[in-house]
Coordinates of C-alpha atoms in Angstrom, one line a residue:
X1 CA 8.2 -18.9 23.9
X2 CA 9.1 -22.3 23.9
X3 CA 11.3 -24.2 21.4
X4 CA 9.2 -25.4 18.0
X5 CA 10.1 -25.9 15.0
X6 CA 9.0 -22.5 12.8
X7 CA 11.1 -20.5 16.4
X8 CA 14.3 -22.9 15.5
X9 CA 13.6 -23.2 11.6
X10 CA 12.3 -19.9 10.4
X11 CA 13.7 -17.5 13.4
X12 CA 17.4 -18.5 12.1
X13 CA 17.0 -17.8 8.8
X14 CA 14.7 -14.8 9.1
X15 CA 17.4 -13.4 11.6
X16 CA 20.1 -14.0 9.1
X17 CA 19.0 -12.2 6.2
X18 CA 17.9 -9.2 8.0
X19 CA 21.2 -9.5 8.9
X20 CA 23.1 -9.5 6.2
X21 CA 20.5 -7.0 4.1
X22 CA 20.3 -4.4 6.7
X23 CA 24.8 -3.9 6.9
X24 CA 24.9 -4.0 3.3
X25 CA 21.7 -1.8 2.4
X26 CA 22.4 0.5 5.6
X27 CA 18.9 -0.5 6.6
X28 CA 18.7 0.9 9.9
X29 CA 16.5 -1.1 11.8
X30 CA 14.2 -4.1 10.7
X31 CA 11.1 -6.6 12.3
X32 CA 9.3 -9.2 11.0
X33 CA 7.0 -11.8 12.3
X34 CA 5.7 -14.8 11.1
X35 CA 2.4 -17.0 12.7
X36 CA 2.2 -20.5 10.8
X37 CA -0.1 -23.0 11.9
X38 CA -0.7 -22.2 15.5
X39 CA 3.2 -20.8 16.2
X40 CA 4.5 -17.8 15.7
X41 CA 7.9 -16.1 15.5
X42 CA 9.0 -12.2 15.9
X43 CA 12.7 -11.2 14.8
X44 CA 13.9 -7.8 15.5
X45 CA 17.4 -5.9 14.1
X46 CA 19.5 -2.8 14.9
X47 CA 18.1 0.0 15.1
X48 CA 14.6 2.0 15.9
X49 CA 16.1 5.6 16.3
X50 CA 19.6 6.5 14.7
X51 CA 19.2 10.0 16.3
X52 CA 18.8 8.6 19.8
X53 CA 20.4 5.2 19.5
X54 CA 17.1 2.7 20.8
X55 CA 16.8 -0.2 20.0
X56 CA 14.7 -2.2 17.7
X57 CA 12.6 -4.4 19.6
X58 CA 10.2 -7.0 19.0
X59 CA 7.8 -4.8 20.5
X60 CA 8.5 -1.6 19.0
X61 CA 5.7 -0.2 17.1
X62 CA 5.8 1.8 13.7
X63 CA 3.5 3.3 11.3
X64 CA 0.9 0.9 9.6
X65 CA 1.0 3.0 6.4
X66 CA -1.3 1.9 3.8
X67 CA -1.7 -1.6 5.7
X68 CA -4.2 0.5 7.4
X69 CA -6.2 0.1 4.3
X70 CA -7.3 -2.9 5.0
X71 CA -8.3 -2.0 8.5
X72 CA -10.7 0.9 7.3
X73 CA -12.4 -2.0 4.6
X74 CA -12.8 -4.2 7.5
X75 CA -14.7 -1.2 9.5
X76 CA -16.8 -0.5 5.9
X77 CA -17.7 -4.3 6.0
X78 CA -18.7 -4.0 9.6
X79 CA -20.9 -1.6 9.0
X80 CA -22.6 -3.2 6.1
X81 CA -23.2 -6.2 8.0
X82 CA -24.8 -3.7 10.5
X83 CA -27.5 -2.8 8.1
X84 CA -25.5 1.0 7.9
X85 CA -24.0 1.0 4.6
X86 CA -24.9 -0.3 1.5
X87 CA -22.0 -1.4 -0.7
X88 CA -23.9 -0.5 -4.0
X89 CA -25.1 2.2 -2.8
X90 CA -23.8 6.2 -3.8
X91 CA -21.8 7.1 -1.3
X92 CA -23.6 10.4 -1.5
X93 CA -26.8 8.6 -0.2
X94 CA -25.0 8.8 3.4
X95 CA -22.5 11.8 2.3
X96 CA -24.2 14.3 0.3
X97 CA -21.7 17.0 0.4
X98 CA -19.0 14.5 -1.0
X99 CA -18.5 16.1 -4.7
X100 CA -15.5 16.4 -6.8
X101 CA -14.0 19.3 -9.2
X102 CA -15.9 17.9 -12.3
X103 CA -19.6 18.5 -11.6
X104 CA -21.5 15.3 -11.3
X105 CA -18.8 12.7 -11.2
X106 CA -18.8 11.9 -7.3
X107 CA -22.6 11.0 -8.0
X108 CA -21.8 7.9 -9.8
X109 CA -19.6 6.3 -7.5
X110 CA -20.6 3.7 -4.9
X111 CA -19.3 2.7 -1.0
X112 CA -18.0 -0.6 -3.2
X113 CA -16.0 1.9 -5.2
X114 CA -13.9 3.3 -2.7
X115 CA -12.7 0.0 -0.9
X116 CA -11.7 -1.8 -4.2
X117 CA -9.4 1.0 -5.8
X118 CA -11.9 1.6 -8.8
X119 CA -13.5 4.8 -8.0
X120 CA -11.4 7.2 -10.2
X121 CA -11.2 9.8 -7.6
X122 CA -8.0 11.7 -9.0
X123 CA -6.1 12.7 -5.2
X124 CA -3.3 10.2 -4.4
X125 CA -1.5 13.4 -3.6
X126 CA -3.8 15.7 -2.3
X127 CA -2.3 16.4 1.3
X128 CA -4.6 18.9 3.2
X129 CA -2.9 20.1 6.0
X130 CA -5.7 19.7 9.1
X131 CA -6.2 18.3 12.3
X132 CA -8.5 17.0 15.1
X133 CA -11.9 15.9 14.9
X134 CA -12.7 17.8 11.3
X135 CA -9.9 16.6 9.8
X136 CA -11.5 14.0 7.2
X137 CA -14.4 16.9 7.1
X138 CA -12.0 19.3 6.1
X139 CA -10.2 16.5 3.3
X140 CA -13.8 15.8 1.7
X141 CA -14.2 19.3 1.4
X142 CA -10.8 20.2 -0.3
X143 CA -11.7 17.4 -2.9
X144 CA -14.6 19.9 -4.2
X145 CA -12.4 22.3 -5.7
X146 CA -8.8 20.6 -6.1
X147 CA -9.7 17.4 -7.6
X148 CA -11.0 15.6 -10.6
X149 CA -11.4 12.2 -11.8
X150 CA -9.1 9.6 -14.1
X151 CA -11.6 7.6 -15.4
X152 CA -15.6 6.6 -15.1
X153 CA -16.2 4.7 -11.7
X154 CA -15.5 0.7 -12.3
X155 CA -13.6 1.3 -15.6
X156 CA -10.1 1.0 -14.2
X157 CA -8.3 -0.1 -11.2
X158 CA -5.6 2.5 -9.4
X159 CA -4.6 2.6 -6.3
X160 CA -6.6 5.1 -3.9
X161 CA -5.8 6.8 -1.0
X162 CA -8.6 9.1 -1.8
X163 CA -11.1 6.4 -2.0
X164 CA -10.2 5.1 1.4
X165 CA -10.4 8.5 3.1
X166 CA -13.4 9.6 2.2
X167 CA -14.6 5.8 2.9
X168 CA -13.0 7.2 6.5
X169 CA -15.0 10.3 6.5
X170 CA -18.4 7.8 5.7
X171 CA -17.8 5.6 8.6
X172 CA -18.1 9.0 11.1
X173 CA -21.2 10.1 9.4
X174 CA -22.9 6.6 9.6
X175 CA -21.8 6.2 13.2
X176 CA -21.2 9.1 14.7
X177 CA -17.7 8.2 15.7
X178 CA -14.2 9.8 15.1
X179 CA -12.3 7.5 12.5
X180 CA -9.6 6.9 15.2
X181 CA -12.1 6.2 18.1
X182 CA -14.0 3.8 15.6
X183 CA -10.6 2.4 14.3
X184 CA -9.4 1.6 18.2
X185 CA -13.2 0.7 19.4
X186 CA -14.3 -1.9 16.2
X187 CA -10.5 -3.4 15.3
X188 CA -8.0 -2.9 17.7
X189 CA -9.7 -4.3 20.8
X190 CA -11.6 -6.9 19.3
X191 CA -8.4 -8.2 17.3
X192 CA -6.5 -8.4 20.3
X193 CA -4.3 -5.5 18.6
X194 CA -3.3 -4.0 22.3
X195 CA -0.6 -2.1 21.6
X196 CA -1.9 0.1 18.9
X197 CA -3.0 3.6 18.5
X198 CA -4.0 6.1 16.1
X199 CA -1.8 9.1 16.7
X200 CA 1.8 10.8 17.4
X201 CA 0.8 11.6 20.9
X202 CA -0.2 8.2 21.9
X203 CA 3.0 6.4 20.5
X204 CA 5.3 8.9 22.5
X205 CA 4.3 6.7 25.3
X206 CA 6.1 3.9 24.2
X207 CA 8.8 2.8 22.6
X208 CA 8.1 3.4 18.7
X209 CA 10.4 3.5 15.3
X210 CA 10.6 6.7 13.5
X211 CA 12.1 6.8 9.5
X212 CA 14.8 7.3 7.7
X213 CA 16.1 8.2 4.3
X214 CA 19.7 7.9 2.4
X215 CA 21.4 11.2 2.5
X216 CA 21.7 11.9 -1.2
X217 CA 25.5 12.3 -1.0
X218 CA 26.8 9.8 1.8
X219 CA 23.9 7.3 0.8
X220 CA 24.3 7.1 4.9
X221 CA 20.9 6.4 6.6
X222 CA 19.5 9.9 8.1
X223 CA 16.2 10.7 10.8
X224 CA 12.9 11.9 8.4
X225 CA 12.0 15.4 9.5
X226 CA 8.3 14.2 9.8
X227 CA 6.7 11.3 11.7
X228 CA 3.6 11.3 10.4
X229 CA 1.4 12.5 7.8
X230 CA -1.6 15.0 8.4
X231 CA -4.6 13.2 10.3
X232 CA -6.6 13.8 6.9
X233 CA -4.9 10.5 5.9
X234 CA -5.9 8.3 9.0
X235 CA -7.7 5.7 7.0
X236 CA -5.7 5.4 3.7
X237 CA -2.3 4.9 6.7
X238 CA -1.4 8.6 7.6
X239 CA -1.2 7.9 11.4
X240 CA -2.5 4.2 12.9
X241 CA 0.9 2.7 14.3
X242 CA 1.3 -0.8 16.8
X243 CA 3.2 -3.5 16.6
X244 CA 4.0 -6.9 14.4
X245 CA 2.6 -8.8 17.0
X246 CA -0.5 -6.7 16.4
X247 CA -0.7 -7.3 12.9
X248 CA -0.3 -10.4 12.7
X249 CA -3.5 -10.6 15.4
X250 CA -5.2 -8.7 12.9
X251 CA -3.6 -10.8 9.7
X252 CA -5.1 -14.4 12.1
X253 CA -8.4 -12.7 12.7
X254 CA -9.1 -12.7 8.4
X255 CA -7.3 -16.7 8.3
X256 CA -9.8 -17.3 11.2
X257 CA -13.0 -15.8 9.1
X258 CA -13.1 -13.0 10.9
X259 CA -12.5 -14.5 14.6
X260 CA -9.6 -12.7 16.5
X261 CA -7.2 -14.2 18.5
X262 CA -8.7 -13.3 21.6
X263 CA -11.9 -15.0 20.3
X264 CA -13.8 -12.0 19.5
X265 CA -15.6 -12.2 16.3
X266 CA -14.5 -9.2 14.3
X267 CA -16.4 -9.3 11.1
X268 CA -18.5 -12.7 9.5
X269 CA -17.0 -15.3 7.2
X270 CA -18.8 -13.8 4.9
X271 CA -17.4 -10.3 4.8
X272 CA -13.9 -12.1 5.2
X273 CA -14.3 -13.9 2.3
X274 CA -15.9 -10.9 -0.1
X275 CA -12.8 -9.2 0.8
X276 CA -10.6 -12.4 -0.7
X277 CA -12.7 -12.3 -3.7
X278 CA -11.7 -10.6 -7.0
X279 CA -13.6 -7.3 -7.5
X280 CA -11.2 -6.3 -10.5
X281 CA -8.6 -7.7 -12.4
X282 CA -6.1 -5.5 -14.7
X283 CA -4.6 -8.7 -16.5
X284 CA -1.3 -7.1 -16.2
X285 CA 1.1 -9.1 -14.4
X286 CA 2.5 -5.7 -12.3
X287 CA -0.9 -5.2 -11.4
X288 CA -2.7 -8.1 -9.2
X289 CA -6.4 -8.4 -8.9
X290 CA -8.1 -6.3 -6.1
X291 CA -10.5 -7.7 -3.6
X292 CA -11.6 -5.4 -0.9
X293 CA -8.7 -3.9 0.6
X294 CA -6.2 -6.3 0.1
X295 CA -4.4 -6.6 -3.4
X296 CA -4.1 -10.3 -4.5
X297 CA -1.0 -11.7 -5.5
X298 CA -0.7 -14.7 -7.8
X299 CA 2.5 -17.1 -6.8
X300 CA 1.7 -19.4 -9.2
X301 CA -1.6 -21.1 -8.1
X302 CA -1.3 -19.9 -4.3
X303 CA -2.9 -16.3 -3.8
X304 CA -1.0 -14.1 -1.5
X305 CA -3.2 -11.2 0.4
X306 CA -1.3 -8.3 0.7
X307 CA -1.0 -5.2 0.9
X308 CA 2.7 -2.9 2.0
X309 CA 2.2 0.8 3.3
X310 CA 4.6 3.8 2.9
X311 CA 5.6 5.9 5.7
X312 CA 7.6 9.3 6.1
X313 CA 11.2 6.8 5.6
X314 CA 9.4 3.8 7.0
X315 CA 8.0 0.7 4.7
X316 CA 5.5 -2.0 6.4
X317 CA 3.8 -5.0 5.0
X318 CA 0.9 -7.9 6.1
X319 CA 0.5 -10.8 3.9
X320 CA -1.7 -13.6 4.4
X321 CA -1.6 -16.5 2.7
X322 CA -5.1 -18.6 3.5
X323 CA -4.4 -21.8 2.1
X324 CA -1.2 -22.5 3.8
X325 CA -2.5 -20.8 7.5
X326 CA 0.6 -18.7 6.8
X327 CA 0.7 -14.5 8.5
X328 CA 4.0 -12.6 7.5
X329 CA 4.2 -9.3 8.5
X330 CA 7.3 -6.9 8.4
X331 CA 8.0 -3.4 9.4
X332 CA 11.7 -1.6 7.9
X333 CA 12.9 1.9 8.4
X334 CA 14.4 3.1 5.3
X335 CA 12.5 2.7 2.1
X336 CA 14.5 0.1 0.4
X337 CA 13.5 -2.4 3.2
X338 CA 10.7 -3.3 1.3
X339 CA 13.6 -5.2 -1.2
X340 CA 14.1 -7.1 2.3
X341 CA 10.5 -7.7 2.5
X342 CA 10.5 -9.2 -0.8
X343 CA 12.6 -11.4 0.0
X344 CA 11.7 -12.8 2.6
X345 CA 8.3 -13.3 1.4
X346 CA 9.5 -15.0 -1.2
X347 CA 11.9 -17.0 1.2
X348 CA 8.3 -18.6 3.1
X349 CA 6.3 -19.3 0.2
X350 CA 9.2 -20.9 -1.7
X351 CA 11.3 -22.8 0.8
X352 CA 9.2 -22.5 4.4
X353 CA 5.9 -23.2 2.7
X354 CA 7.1 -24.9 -0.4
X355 CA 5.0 -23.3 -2.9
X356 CA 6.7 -22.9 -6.8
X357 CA 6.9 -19.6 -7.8
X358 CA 7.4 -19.3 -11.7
X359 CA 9.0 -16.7 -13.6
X360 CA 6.7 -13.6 -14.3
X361 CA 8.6 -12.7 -17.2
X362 CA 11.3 -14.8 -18.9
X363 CA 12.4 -12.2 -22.0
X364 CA 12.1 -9.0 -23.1
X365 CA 10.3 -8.1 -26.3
X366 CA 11.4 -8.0 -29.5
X367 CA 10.0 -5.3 -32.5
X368 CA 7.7 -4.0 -30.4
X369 CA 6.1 -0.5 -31.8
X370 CA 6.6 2.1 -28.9
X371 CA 5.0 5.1 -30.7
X372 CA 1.3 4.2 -29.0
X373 CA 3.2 5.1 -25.3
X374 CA 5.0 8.0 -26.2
X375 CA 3.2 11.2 -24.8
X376 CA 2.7 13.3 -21.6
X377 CA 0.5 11.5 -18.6
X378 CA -0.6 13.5 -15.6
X379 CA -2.5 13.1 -12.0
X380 CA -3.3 15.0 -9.3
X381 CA -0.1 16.8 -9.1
X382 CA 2.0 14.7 -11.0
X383 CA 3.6 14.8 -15.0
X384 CA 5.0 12.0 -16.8
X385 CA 6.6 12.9 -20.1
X386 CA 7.1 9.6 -22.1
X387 CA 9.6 9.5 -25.4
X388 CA 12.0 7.1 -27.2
X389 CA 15.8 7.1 -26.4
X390 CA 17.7 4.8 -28.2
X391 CA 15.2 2.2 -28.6
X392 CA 13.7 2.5 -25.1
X393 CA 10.9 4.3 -23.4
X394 CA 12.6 6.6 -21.2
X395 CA 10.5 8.6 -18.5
X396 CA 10.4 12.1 -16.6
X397 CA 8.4 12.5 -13.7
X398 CA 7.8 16.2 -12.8
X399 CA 6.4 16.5 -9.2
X400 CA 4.1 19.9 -9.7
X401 CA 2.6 21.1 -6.5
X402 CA -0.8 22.6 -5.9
X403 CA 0.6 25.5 -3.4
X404 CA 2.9 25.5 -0.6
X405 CA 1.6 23.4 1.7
X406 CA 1.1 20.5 -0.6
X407 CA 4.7 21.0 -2.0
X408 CA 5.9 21.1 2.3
X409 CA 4.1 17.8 2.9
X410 CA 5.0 15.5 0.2
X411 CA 8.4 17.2 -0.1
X412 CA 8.9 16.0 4.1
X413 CA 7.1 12.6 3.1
X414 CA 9.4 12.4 0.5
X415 CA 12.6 12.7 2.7
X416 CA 13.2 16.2 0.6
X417 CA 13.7 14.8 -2.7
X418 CA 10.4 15.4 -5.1
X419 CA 12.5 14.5 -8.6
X420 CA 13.8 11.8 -9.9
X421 CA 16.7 11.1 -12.7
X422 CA 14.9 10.2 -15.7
X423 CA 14.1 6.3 -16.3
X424 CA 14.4 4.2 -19.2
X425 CA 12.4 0.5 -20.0
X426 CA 12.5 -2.0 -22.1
X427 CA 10.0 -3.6 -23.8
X428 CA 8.9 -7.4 -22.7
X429 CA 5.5 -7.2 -25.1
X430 CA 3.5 -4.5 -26.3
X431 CA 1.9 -2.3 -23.2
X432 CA 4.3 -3.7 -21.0
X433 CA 7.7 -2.5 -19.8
X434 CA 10.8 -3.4 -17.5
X435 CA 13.0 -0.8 -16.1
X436 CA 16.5 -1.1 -18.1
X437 CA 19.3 -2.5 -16.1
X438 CA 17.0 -5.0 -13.5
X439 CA 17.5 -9.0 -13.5
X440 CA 14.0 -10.6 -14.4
X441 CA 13.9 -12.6 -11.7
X442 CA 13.4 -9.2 -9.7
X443 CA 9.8 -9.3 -10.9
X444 CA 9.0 -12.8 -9.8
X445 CA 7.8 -11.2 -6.6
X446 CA 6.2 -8.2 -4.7
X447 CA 8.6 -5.9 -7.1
X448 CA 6.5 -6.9 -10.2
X449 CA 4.8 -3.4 -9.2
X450 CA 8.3 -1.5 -10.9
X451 CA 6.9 -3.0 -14.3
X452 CA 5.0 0.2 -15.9
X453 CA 2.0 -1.0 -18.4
X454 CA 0.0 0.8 -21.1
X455 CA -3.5 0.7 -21.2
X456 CA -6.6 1.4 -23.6
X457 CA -4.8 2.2 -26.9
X458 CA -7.2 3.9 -29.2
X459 CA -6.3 5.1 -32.6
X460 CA -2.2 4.2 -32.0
X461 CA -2.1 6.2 -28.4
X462 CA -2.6 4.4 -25.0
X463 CA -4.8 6.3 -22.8
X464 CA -3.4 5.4 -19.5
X465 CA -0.1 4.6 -18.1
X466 CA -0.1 2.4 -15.5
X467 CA 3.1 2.5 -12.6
X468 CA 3.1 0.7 -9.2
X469 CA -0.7 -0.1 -9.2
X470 CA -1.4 4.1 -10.2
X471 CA -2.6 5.5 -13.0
X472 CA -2.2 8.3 -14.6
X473 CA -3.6 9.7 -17.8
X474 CA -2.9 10.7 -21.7
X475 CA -3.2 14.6 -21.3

């Protein structure tokens, strides 16, 4: 690449703090990339593989996580537009044997449902262990008998990885196509995304990033003991994996309205944009409005598309910012990269790009009742018990496993640690709380998802909690 001025502006400051984040955070290895206004930048740091020492290269790839999310809506659209789908439509119109553990409630819910996080499909951690060709088969099937619902279809927003595999399992039936073979067939070729695949066996062929976690008593950087997730969670980000220089292809193709890089046309302006719009809105500043597939930040009056995806040790992000012709796409390998992410995020819009960003929250509360809070929540698999501590809300989040193979999975996913010291918050108004002990400005950002909001109070007690875009429910 020759010389510009985002390669000579934005590659040195990019470089440096990755730098200085990844010694003093014992982030392992880091990449980021950055496409503004017809130039583009990649910046790669340390280290891919601490157990075999390669390299982290600009071209190393790494597990899209729940940035895949946005891939599997841009295959829903595409299948709309092809007269296959119906957005209002049940999804049991094309899925019939799609049903959940309450009797009835999968009828109500529509394709639209499952791309904007508002279907109420209770599963964020159901992980089925299966593979191959039946594996999102085998997924909608477990959902019959392990799973319930949190709340009426379109009543609520929280974040759904069950929506966006069975959304997975509806693109097979409607086309007749594997979710990876549709996923490399309709998006990755067309978006120019050539060096990306859909499974563990394809990325051994190249060079490709694996995670890690803090050992809990050397806070030293160690290898996860799993790669990837079960290929039940292909389309909610269990196993697609490329390249920055693939995502941000595939971040140009939605500033383009839908046209790739390579000039394919990948989906219509008009699918673009319904996936920009707002299809629900929390009004709760740690919870941005949802389009389709991407979650939509608020910097002050420039909207940020976005959306970050967890990996077994391994944190990615793709945020585009349409206004300002702006891709940003990063990929760490240790959780607490996405702090690095954050920042430089923040870094582009602010300084690069020079878009204000004002103070989400600028005090904490004062007098505010916490009684209405103070209760047990549960989801699929997960407890919160909520009481006061001096003055606080202090939570305890119990991790309580369906059987053995659910407890395996998320307890490898987890890097081995399923519990968590309890957590206090402060009060900044009523329904909304800060952790104790964090600067404000932390929130300004894509961290505002650590703020934890109440929701629905009837007669004095809230009926859902709301934590990193989740809910869970008053028991």
């Amino acid at each position: 690449m020759e010389n510009n001025a985002l390669e000579t502006a934005v590659e040195a400051q990019i470089r440096h703090q990755i730098t200085d984040y990844c010694e003093t955070a014992q982030v392992p290895g880091f990449v980021a990339g950055v496409h503004h206004a017809g130039e583009q930048v990649i910046v790669a740091h340390g280290t891919a593989n601490l157990a075999t020492g390669a390299p982290m290269l600009a071209d190393t790839g790494f597990l899209f996580g729940s940035v895949t999310k946005v891939l599997t809506t841009t295959l829903v659209l595409q299948q709309a537009e092809r007269g296959r789908l119906d957005l209002d439509a049940p999804v049991v119109a094309y899925l019939p044997e799609f049903a959940l553990a309450v009797p009835g409630a999968a009828d109500k819910i529509l394709v639209r449902h499952l791309i904007s996080h508002t279907n109420g499909i209770d599963a964020d951690l159901f992980f089925p262990d299966a593979k191959g060709r039946d594996a999102l088969k085998t997924y909608v099937a477990g959902l019959a008998s392990g799973c319930g619902t949190l709340f009426e279809p379109g009543e609520q927003l929280s974040y759904s990885n069950g929506g966006m595999i069975v959304a997975g399992r509806l693109l097979e039936v409607v086309t007749g196509t594997p979710f990876p073979e549709l996923l490399e067939r309709e998006v990755y070729a067309p978006a120019g995304m050539k060096d990306s695949s859909t499974s563990a066996e394809q990325a051994i062929l190249r060079g490709t990033a694996v995670g890690h976690f803090p050992d809990p008593e050397t806070m030293e950087a160690k290898v996860t003991g799993m790669f990837t997730l079960p290929d039940t969670w292909g389309p909610a980000g269990g196993t697609p994996i490329g390249t920055v220089a693939d995502l941000l292809a595939f971040g140009r193709t939605h500033l383009a309205g839908g046209v790739s890089p390579t000039g394919e046309r990948v989906l219509s302006a008009e699918s673009v944009a319904l996936m920009q719009r707002v299809s629900y809105d929390m009004e709760a500043p740690n919870t941005p409005p949802m389009g389709l597939g991407w979650v939509l930040y608020p910097f002050g009056g420039t909207t940020v598309l976005a959306m970050s995806g967890a990996s077994p040790g391994g944190v990615s992000i793709l945020c585009v910012v349409p206004e300002y012709d702006l891709v940003f796409t990063a990929f760490g390998n240790t959780p607490g990269a996405l702090m690095l992410q954050d920042q430089l995020l923040q870094w582009l819009l602010r300084d690069h790009l020079g878009v204000p960003i004002p103070s989400l929250i600028t005090e904490v509360g004062q007098d505010v009742d916490l009684t209405p809070y103070v209760g047990t929540y549960r989801s699929n698999q997960l407890r919160i018990d909520v009481t006061i501590v001096d003055g606080e809300l202090e939570e305890r989040t119990t991790y309580e496993p369906a059987d053995a193979s659910q407890e395996r999975i998320f307890t490898e996913f987890a890097g081995g640690t399923t519990s968590a010291p309890p957590q206090r918050y402060v009060a900044i108004r009523p329904g909304l709380f800060a952790p104790a002990g964090y600067p404000l400005e932390t929130f300004d950002g894509y961290l505002r998802l650590l703020l934890v909001s109440y929701h629905d109070v009837r007669d004095g007690r809230a009926r859902f909690r709301n934590g990193g875009g989740r809910l869970t429910r008053r028991a």
